[in-house]
Coordinates of C-alpha atoms and ligand atoms in Angstrom, one line a residue:
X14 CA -42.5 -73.3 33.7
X15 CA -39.4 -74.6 31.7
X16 CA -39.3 -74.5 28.3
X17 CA -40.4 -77.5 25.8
X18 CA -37.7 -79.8 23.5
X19 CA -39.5 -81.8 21.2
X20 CA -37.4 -84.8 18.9
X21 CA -38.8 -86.5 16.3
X22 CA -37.1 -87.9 13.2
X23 CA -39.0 -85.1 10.9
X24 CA -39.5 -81.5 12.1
X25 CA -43.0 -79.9 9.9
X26 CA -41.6 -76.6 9.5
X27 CA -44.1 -73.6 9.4
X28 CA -44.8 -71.7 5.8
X29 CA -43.2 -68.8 5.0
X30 CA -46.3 -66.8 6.9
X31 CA -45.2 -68.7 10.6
X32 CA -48.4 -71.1 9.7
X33 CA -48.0 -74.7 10.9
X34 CA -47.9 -77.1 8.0
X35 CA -51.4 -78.9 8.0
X36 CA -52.4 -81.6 10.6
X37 CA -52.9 -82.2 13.8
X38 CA -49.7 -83.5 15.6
X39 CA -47.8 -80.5 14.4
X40 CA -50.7 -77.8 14.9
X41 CA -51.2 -79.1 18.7
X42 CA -47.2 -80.0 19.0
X43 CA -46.2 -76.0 17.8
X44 CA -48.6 -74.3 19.9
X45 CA -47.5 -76.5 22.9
X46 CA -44.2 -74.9 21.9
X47 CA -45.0 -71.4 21.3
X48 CA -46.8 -71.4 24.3
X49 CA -43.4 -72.4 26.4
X50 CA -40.9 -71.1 24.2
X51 CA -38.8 -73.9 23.3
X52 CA -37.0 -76.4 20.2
X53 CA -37.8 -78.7 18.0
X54 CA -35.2 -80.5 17.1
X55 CA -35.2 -83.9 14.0
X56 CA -33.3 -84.5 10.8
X57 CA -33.4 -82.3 8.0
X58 CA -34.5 -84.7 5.6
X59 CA -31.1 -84.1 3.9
X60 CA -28.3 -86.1 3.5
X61 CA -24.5 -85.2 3.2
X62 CA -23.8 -88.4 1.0
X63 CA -20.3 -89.7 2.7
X64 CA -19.8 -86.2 3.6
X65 CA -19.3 -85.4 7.1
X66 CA -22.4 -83.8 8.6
X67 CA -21.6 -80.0 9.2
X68 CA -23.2 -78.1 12.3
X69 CA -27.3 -77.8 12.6
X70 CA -29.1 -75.5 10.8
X71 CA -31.3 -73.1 12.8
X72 CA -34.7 -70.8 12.3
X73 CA -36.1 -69.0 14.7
X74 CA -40.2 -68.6 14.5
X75 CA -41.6 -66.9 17.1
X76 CA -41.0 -68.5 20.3
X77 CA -39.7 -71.9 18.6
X78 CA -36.4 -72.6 17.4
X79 CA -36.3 -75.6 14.7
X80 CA -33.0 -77.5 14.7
X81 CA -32.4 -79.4 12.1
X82 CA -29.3 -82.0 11.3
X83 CA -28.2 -83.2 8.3
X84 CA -27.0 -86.8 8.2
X85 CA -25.3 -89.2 6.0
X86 CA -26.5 -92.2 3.9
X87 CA -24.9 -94.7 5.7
X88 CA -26.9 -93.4 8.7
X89 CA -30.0 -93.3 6.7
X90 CA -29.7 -96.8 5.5
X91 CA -28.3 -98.5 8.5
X92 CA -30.5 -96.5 11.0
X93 CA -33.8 -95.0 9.2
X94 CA -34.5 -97.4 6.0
X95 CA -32.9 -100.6 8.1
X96 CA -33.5 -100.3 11.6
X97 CA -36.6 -98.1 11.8
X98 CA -38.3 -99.3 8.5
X99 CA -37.2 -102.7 8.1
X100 CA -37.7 -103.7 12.0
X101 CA -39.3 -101.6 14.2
X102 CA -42.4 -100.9 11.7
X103 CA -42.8 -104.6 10.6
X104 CA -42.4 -105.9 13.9
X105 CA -44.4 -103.4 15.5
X106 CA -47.0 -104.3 13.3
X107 CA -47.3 -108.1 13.4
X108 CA -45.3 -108.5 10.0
X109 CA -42.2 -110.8 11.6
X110 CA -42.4 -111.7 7.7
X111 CA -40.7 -108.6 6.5
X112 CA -38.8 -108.3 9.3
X113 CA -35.1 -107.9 8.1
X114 CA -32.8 -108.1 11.2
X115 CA -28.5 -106.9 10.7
X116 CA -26.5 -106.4 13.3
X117 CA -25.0 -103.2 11.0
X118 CA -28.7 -101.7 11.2
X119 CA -29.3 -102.2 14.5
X120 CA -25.3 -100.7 15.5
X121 CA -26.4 -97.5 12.7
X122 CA -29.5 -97.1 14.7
X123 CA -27.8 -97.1 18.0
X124 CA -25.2 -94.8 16.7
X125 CA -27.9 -92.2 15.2
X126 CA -29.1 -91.7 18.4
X127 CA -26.4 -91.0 20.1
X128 CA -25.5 -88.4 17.4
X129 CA -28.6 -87.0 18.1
X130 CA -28.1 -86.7 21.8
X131 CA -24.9 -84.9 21.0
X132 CA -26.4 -82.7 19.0
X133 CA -29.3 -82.2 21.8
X134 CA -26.7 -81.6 24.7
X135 CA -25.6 -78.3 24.2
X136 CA -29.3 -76.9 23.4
X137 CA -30.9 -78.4 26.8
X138 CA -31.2 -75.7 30.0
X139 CA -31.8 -76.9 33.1
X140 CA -35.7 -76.8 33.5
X141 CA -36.3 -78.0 29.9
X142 CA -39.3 -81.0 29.4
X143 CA -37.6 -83.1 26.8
X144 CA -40.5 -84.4 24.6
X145 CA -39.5 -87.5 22.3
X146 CA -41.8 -88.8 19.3
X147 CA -42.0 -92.4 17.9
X148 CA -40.0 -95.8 16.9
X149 CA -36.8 -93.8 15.3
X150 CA -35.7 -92.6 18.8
X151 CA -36.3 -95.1 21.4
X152 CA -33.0 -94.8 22.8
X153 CA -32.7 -91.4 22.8
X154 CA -33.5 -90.8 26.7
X155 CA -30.5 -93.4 27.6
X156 CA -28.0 -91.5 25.4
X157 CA -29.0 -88.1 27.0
X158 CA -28.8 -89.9 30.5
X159 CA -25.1 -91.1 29.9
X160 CA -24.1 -87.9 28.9
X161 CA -25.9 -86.3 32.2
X162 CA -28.8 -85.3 31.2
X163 CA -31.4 -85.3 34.4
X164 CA -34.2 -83.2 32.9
X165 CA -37.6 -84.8 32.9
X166 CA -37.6 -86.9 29.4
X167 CA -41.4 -87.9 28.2
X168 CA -41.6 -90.5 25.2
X169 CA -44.9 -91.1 22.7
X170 CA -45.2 -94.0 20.4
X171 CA -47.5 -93.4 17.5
X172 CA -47.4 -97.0 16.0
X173 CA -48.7 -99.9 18.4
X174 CA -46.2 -101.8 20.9
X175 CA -46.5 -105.5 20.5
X176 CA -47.4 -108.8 22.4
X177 CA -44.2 -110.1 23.7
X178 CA -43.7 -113.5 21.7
X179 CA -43.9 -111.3 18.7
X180 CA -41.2 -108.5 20.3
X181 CA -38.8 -111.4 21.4
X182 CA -38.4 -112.5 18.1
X183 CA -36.2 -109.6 17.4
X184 CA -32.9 -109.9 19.1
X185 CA -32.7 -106.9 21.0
X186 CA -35.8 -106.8 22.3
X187 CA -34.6 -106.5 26.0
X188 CA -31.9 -103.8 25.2
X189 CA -34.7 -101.7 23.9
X190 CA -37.4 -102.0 26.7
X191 CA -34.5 -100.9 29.0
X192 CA -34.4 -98.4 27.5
X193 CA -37.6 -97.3 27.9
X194 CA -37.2 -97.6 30.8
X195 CA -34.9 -94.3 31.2
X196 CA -37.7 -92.3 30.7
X197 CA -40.0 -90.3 33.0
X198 CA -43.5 -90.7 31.1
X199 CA -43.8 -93.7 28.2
X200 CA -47.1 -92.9 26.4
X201 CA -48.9 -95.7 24.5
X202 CA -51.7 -95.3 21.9
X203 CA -54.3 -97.4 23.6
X204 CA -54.2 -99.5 26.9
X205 CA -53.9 -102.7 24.9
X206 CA -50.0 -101.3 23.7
X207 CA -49.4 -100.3 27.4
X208 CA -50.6 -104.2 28.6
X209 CA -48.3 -105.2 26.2
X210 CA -45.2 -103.0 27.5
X211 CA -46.1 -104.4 31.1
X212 CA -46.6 -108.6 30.0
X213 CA -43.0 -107.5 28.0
X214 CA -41.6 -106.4 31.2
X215 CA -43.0 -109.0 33.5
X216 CA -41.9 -111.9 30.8
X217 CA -38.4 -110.8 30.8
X218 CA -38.4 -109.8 34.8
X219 CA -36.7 -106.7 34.2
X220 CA -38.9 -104.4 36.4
X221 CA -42.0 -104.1 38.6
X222 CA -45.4 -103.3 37.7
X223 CA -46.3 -100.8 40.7
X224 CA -49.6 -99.7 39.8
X225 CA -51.8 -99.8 36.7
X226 CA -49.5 -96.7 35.2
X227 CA -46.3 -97.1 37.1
X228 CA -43.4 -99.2 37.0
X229 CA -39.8 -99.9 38.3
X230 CA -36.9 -101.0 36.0
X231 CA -33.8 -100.4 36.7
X232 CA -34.2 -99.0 39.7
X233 CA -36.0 -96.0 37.8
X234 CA -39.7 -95.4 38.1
X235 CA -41.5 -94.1 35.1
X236 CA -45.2 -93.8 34.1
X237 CA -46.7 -95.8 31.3
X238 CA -49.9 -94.7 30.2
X239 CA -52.2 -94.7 27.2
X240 CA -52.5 -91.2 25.5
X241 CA -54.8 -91.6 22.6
X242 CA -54.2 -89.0 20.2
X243 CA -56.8 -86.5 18.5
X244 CA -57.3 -84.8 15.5
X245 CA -58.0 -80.7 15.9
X246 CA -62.1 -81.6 16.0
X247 CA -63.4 -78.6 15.7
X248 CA -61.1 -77.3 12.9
X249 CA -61.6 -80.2 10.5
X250 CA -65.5 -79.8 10.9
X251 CA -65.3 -76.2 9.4
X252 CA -62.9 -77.3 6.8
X253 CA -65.4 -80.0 5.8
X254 CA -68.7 -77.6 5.7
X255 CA -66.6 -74.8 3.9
X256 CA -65.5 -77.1 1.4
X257 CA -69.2 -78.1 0.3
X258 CA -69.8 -75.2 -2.1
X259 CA -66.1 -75.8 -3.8
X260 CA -65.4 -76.0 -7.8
X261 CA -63.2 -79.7 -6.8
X262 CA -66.7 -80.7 -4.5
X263 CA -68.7 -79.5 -7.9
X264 CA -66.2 -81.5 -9.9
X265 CA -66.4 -84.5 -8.1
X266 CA -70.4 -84.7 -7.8
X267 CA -70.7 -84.1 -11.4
X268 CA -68.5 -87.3 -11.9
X269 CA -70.4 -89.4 -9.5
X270 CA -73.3 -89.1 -11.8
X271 CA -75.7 -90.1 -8.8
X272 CA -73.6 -93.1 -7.7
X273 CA -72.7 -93.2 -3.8
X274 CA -69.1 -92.4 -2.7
X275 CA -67.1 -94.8 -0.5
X276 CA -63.3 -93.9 0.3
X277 CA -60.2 -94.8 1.4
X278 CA -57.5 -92.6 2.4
X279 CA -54.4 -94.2 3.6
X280 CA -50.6 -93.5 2.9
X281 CA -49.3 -96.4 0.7
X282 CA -48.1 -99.2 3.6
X283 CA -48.7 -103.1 4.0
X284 CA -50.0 -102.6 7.6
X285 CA -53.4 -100.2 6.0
X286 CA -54.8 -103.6 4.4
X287 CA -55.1 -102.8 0.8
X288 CA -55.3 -105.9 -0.9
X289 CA -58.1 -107.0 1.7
X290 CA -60.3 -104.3 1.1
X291 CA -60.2 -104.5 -2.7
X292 CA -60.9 -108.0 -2.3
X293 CA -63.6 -107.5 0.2
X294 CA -65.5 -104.7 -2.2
X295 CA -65.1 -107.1 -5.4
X296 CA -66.9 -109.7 -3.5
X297 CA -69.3 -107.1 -2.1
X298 CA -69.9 -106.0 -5.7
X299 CA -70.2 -109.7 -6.7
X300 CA -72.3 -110.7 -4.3
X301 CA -74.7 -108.0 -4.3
X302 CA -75.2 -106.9 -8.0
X303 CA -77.5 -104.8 -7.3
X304 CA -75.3 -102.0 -6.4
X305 CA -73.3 -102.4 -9.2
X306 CA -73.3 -99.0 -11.0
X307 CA -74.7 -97.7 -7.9
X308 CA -71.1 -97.2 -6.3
X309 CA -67.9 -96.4 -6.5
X310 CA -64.7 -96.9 -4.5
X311 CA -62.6 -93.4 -4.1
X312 CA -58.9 -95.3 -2.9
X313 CA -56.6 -92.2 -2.1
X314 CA -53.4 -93.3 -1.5
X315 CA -49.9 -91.3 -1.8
X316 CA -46.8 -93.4 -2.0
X317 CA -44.7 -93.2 1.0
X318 CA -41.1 -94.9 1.6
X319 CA -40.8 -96.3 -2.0
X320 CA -36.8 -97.1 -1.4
X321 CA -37.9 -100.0 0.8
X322 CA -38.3 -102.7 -1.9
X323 CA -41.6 -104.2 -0.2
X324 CA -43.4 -100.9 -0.7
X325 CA -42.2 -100.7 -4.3
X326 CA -43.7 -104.4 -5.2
X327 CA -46.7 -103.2 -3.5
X328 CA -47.3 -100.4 -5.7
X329 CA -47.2 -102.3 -8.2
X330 CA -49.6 -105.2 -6.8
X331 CA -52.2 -102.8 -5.5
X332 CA -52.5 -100.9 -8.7
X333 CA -53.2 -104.2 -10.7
X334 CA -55.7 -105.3 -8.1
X335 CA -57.9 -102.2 -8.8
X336 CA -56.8 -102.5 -12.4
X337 CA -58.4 -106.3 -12.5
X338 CA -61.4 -105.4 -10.5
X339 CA -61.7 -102.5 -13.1
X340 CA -61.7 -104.4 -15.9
X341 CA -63.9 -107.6 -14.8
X342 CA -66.8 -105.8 -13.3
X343 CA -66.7 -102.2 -14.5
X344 CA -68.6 -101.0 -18.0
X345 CA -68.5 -97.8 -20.3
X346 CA -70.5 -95.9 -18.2
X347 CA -68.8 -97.2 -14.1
X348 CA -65.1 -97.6 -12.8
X349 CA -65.9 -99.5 -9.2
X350 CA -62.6 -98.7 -7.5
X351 CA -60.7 -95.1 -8.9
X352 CA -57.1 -95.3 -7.4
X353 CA -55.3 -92.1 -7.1
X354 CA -51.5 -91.9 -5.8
X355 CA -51.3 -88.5 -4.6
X356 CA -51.7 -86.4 -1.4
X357 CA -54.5 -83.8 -1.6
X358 CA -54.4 -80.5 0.8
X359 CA -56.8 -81.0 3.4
X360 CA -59.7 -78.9 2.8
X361 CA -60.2 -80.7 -0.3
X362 CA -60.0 -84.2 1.6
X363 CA -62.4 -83.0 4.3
X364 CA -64.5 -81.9 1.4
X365 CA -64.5 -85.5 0.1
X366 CA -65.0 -86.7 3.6
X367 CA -68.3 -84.9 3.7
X368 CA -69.3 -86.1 0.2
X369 CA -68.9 -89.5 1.1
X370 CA -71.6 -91.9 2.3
X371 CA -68.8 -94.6 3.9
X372 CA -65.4 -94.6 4.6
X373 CA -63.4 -97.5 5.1
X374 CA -60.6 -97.7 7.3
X375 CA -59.6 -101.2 7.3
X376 CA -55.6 -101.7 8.5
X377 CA -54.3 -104.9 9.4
X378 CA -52.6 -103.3 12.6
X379 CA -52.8 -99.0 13.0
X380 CA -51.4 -97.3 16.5
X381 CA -54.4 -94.6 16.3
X382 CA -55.2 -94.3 12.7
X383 CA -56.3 -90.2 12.1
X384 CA -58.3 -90.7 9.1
X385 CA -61.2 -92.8 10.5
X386 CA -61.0 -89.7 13.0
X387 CA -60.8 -87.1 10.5
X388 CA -64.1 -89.0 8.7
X389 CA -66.3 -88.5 10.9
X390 CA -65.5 -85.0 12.0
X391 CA -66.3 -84.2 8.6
X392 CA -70.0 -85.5 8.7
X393 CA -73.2 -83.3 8.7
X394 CA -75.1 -83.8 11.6
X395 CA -78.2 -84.5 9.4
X396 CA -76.8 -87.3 6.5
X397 CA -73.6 -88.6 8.0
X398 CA -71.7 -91.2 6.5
X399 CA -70.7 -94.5 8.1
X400 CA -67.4 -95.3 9.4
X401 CA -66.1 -98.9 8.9
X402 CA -63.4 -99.8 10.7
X403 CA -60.6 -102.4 11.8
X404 CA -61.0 -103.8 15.4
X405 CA -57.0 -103.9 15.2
X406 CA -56.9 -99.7 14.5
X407 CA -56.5 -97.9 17.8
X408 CA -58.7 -95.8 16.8
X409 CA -61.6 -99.1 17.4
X410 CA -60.7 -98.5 21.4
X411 CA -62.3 -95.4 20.9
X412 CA -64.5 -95.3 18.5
X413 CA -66.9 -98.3 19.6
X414 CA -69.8 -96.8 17.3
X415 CA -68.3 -97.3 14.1
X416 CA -69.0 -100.6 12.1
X417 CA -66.1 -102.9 13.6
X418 CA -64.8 -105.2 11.3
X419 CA -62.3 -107.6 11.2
X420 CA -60.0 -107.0 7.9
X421 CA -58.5 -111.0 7.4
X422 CA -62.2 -111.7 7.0
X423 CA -63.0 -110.6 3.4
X424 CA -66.6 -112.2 3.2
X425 CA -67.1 -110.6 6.9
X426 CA -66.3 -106.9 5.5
X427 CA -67.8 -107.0 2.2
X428 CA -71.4 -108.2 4.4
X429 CA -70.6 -105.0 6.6
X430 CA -70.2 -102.8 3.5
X431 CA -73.7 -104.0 2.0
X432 CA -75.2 -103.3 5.3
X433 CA -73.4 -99.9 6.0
X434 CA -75.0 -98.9 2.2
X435 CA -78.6 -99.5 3.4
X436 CA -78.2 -98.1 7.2
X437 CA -81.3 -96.2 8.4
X438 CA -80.3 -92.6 9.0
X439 CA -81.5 -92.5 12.7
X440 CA -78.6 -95.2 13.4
X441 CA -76.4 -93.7 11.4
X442 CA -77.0 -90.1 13.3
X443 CA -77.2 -92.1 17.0
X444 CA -73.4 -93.8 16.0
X445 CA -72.2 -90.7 14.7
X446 CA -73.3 -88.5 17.7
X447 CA -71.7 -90.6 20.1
X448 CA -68.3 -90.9 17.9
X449 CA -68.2 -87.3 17.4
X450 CA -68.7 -86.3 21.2
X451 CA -65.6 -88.5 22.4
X452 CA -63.6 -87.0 19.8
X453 CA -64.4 -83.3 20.4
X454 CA -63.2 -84.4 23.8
X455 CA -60.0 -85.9 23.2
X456 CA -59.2 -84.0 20.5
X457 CA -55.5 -83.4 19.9
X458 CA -55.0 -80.2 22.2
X459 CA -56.3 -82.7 25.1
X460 CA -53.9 -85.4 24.3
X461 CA -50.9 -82.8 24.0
X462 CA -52.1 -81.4 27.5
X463 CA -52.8 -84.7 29.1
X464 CA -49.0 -86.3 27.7
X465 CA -47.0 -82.7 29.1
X466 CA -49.1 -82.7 32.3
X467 CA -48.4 -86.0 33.6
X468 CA -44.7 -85.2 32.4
X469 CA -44.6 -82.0 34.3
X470 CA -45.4 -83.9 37.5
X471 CA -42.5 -86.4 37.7
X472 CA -39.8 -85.7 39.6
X473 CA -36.1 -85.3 37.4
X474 CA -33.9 -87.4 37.6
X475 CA -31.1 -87.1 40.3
X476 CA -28.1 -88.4 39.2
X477 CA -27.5 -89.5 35.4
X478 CA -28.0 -93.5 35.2
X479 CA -25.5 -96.2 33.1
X480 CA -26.4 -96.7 29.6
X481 CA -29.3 -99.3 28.9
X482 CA -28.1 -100.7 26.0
Ligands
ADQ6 P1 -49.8 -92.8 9.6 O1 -49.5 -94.3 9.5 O2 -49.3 -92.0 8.6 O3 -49.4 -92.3 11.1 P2 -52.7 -91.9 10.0 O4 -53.0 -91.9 11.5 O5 -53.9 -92.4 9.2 O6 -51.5 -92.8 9.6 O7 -52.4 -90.5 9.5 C1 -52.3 -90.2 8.2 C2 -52.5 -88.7 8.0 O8 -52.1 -88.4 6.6 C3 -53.9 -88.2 8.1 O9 -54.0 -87.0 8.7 C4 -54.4 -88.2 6.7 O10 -55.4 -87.2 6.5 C5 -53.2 -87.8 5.9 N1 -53.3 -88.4 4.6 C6 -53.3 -89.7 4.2 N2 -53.5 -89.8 2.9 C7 -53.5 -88.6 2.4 C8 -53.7 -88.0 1.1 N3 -53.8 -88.8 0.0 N4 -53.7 -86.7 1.0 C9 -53.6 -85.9 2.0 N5 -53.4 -86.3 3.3 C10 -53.4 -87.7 3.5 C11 -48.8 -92.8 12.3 C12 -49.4 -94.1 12.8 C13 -50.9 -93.9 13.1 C14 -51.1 -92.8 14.0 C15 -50.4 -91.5 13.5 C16 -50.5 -90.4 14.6 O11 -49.2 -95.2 11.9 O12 -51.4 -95.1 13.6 O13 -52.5 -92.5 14.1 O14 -49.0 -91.8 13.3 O15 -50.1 -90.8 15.8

């Protein structure tokens, strides 16, 4: 068995005691590693300023080397904050709005990748699986291929692929699916991203669709397959009923003062649907005034990317929202929505996970989405909560018992919200036991195992094949 190479754009280092940092793409990701010996190589998060970038910076862990790059801030701008942030993620999430395409972006991004393939190159040995994460590296495998790379080269895209008119709109749409197509496996979140990759492919006549999972472009076949990723089930269950008994669990039910707990955990990002759900619980509140006082909305949401100016302004508009809602329906004794901006370390999350009687996870477009995942591992099997969630998560493919709801309709969710509160708790315990047995299944060791497996049976490549781009 070769050894493993994984890329993505940030490498989670382990703690200073060899531990992985907490969640599950890391935990399942490093022990994939350890288990094969191997690298994992990304950017540093550092940059040199105008500096040249000096050599890579190395630790050894166990059986896993982390490689690490600096880079500058041209390429950060041009290739992470422009390409990456202010294409890729809007497009590949329906918001051709935001979408700010430059040719100097899309060249930066381009040229990132190749740097990263030259600093790849001299690492890779013969029998290597080459293992490349998400929308910063598309082109990666094509850069390695040019510079003769034949290993087997396996690529997984967290966020969702879109419908083709919404791809096309960006101008180098075809350049991109090309080169896709220089890898060996292509893993989607859901079959719904993969359709799209294959209506993409068939519009533009650029390959062949051989089979449900196989295709031909470029005279290359690769597999393209959904690979619906997991949390670590069982782990997050025992977090969750350890973190009962807990001084922040004691905190937090003395400030509830009896009233129910619904949350929202999301990282600060247009596609997560904010402003919907604020809007759809006022109206909920409104229109039911009974349960005013009764409940309150827990919104935990870290800021993320906050040098993109569209996240900054939605700080800002978020934060009034709850601030308006706060201050028209709340009294002395109730604060309906309590907005916090920070990250909390996960057994404190699961904890509140546990505590609360309904989570909603509403995004306007998510690849998987973890946290609807995370919810209902949490649950006790004797009170659990009720999941609402977005049709247009991933996760909705999977999860068919939740309470699907559509997150543009705001009188739609807040109905679903008042019926989640008064659910019996046989159909709340028949929805969660079937949600819970499909993920202790595909949990995240599964979808690790599943991805490398189907890499490990392609063939490598036999001779290195022209640049796609
Ligand atoms: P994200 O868009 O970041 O990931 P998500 O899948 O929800 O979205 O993962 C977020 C993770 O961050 C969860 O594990 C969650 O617990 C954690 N988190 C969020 N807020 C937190 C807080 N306040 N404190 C602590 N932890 C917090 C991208 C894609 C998703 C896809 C994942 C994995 O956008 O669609 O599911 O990658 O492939």
């Amino acid at each position: 068995m070769g050894r493993l190479i994984v890329v993505s754009n940030r490498v989670p280092l382990p703690d200073q005691n060899g531990m992985a940092p907490a969640g599950g793409l890391a935990v399942a990701l490093q022990s994939a590693l350890e288990a094969r010996g191997g690298i994992w190589l990304g950017w540093s998060g550092k940059s040199t300023g105008s500096e040249d970038v000096g050599p890579l910076q190395s630790l050894k862990v166990g059986n896993i080397e982390y490689a690490l790059t600096d880079l500058t801030d041209l390429d950060l701008e041009e290739y992470y904050q422009g390409f990456a942030n202010r294409v890729l993620w809007p497009i590949c999430h329906y918001r051709l709005d935001l979408a700010e395409y430059g040719r100097r972006e899309m060249a930066g991004y381009f040229r990132v990748n190749r740097f990263f393939a030259s600093r790849l190159l001299p690492l890779i040995e013969p029998d290597d699986l080459i293992w490349i994460h998400d929308y910063h590296l598309i082109p990666l495998a094509s850069e390695l291929r040019q510079l003769g790379v034949t290993n087997r080269i396996g690529f997984f895209l967290h966020i969702p692929w879109p419908a083709p008119d919404v791809l096309f709109t960006m101008p180098v749409h075809e350049s991109l699916l090309r080169n896709l197509g220089t890898y060996d496996v292509v893993g989607f979140q859901t079959v719904h991203d993969r359709e799209n990759f294959a209506d993409c492919i068939a519009r533009l006549e650029i390959g062949e669709r051989l089979s449900d999972t196989e295709f031909r472009i470029g005279g290359r076949d690769l597999v393209a397959e959904s690979y619906p990723i997991g949390i670590e089930t069982d782990a997050f269950t025992t977090l969750a009923e350890r973190a009962a008994g807990t001084t922040l669990a004691k905190r937090m039910l003395q400030s509830l003062d009896g009233k129910e707990l619904i949350i929202g955990v999301d990282r600060l990002d247009y596609s997560k649907g904010l402003t919907q759900r604020i809007d759809a619980f006022e109206k909920f509140l409104i229109k039911h005034t009974e349960s005013q006082r009764k409940v309150t909305l827990l919104q935990i949401t870290p800021k993320s990317r906050s040098e993109v100016p569209e996240y900054e302004a939605m700080q800002r508009a978020v934060a009034e929202q709850a601030g308006r809602v706060n201050g028209a329906l709340g009294t002395v004794d109730w604060v309906p929505i309590r907005y916090v901006n920070r990250s909390l370390r996960r057994p404190a999350l699961a904890g509140l996970y546990r505590m609360a009687r309904m989570a909603l996870v509403t995004p306007l477009r998510d690849g998987m989405n973890l946290v609807a995942k995370e919810f209902v591992a949490a649950q006790s099997e004797e009170d659990p909560g009720v999941l609402l969630l977005s049709r247009f998560a991933g996760a909705a493919q999977e999860l068919k018992d939740a309470v699907l709801v559509n997150p543009y309709d705001v009188e739609g969710t807040a109905d679903s919200i008042a019926r989640a509160l008064v659910m019996p708790l046989l159909e709340r315990q028949q929805r969660w036991r079937s949600m819970i047995s499909v993920l202790r299944t595909n949990d995240v060791f599964h979808w690790c195992d599943s991805f490398l497996g189907e890499l490990g049976k392609t063939k490598p490549s036999e001779i290195p094949r022209a640049r796609a781009s």
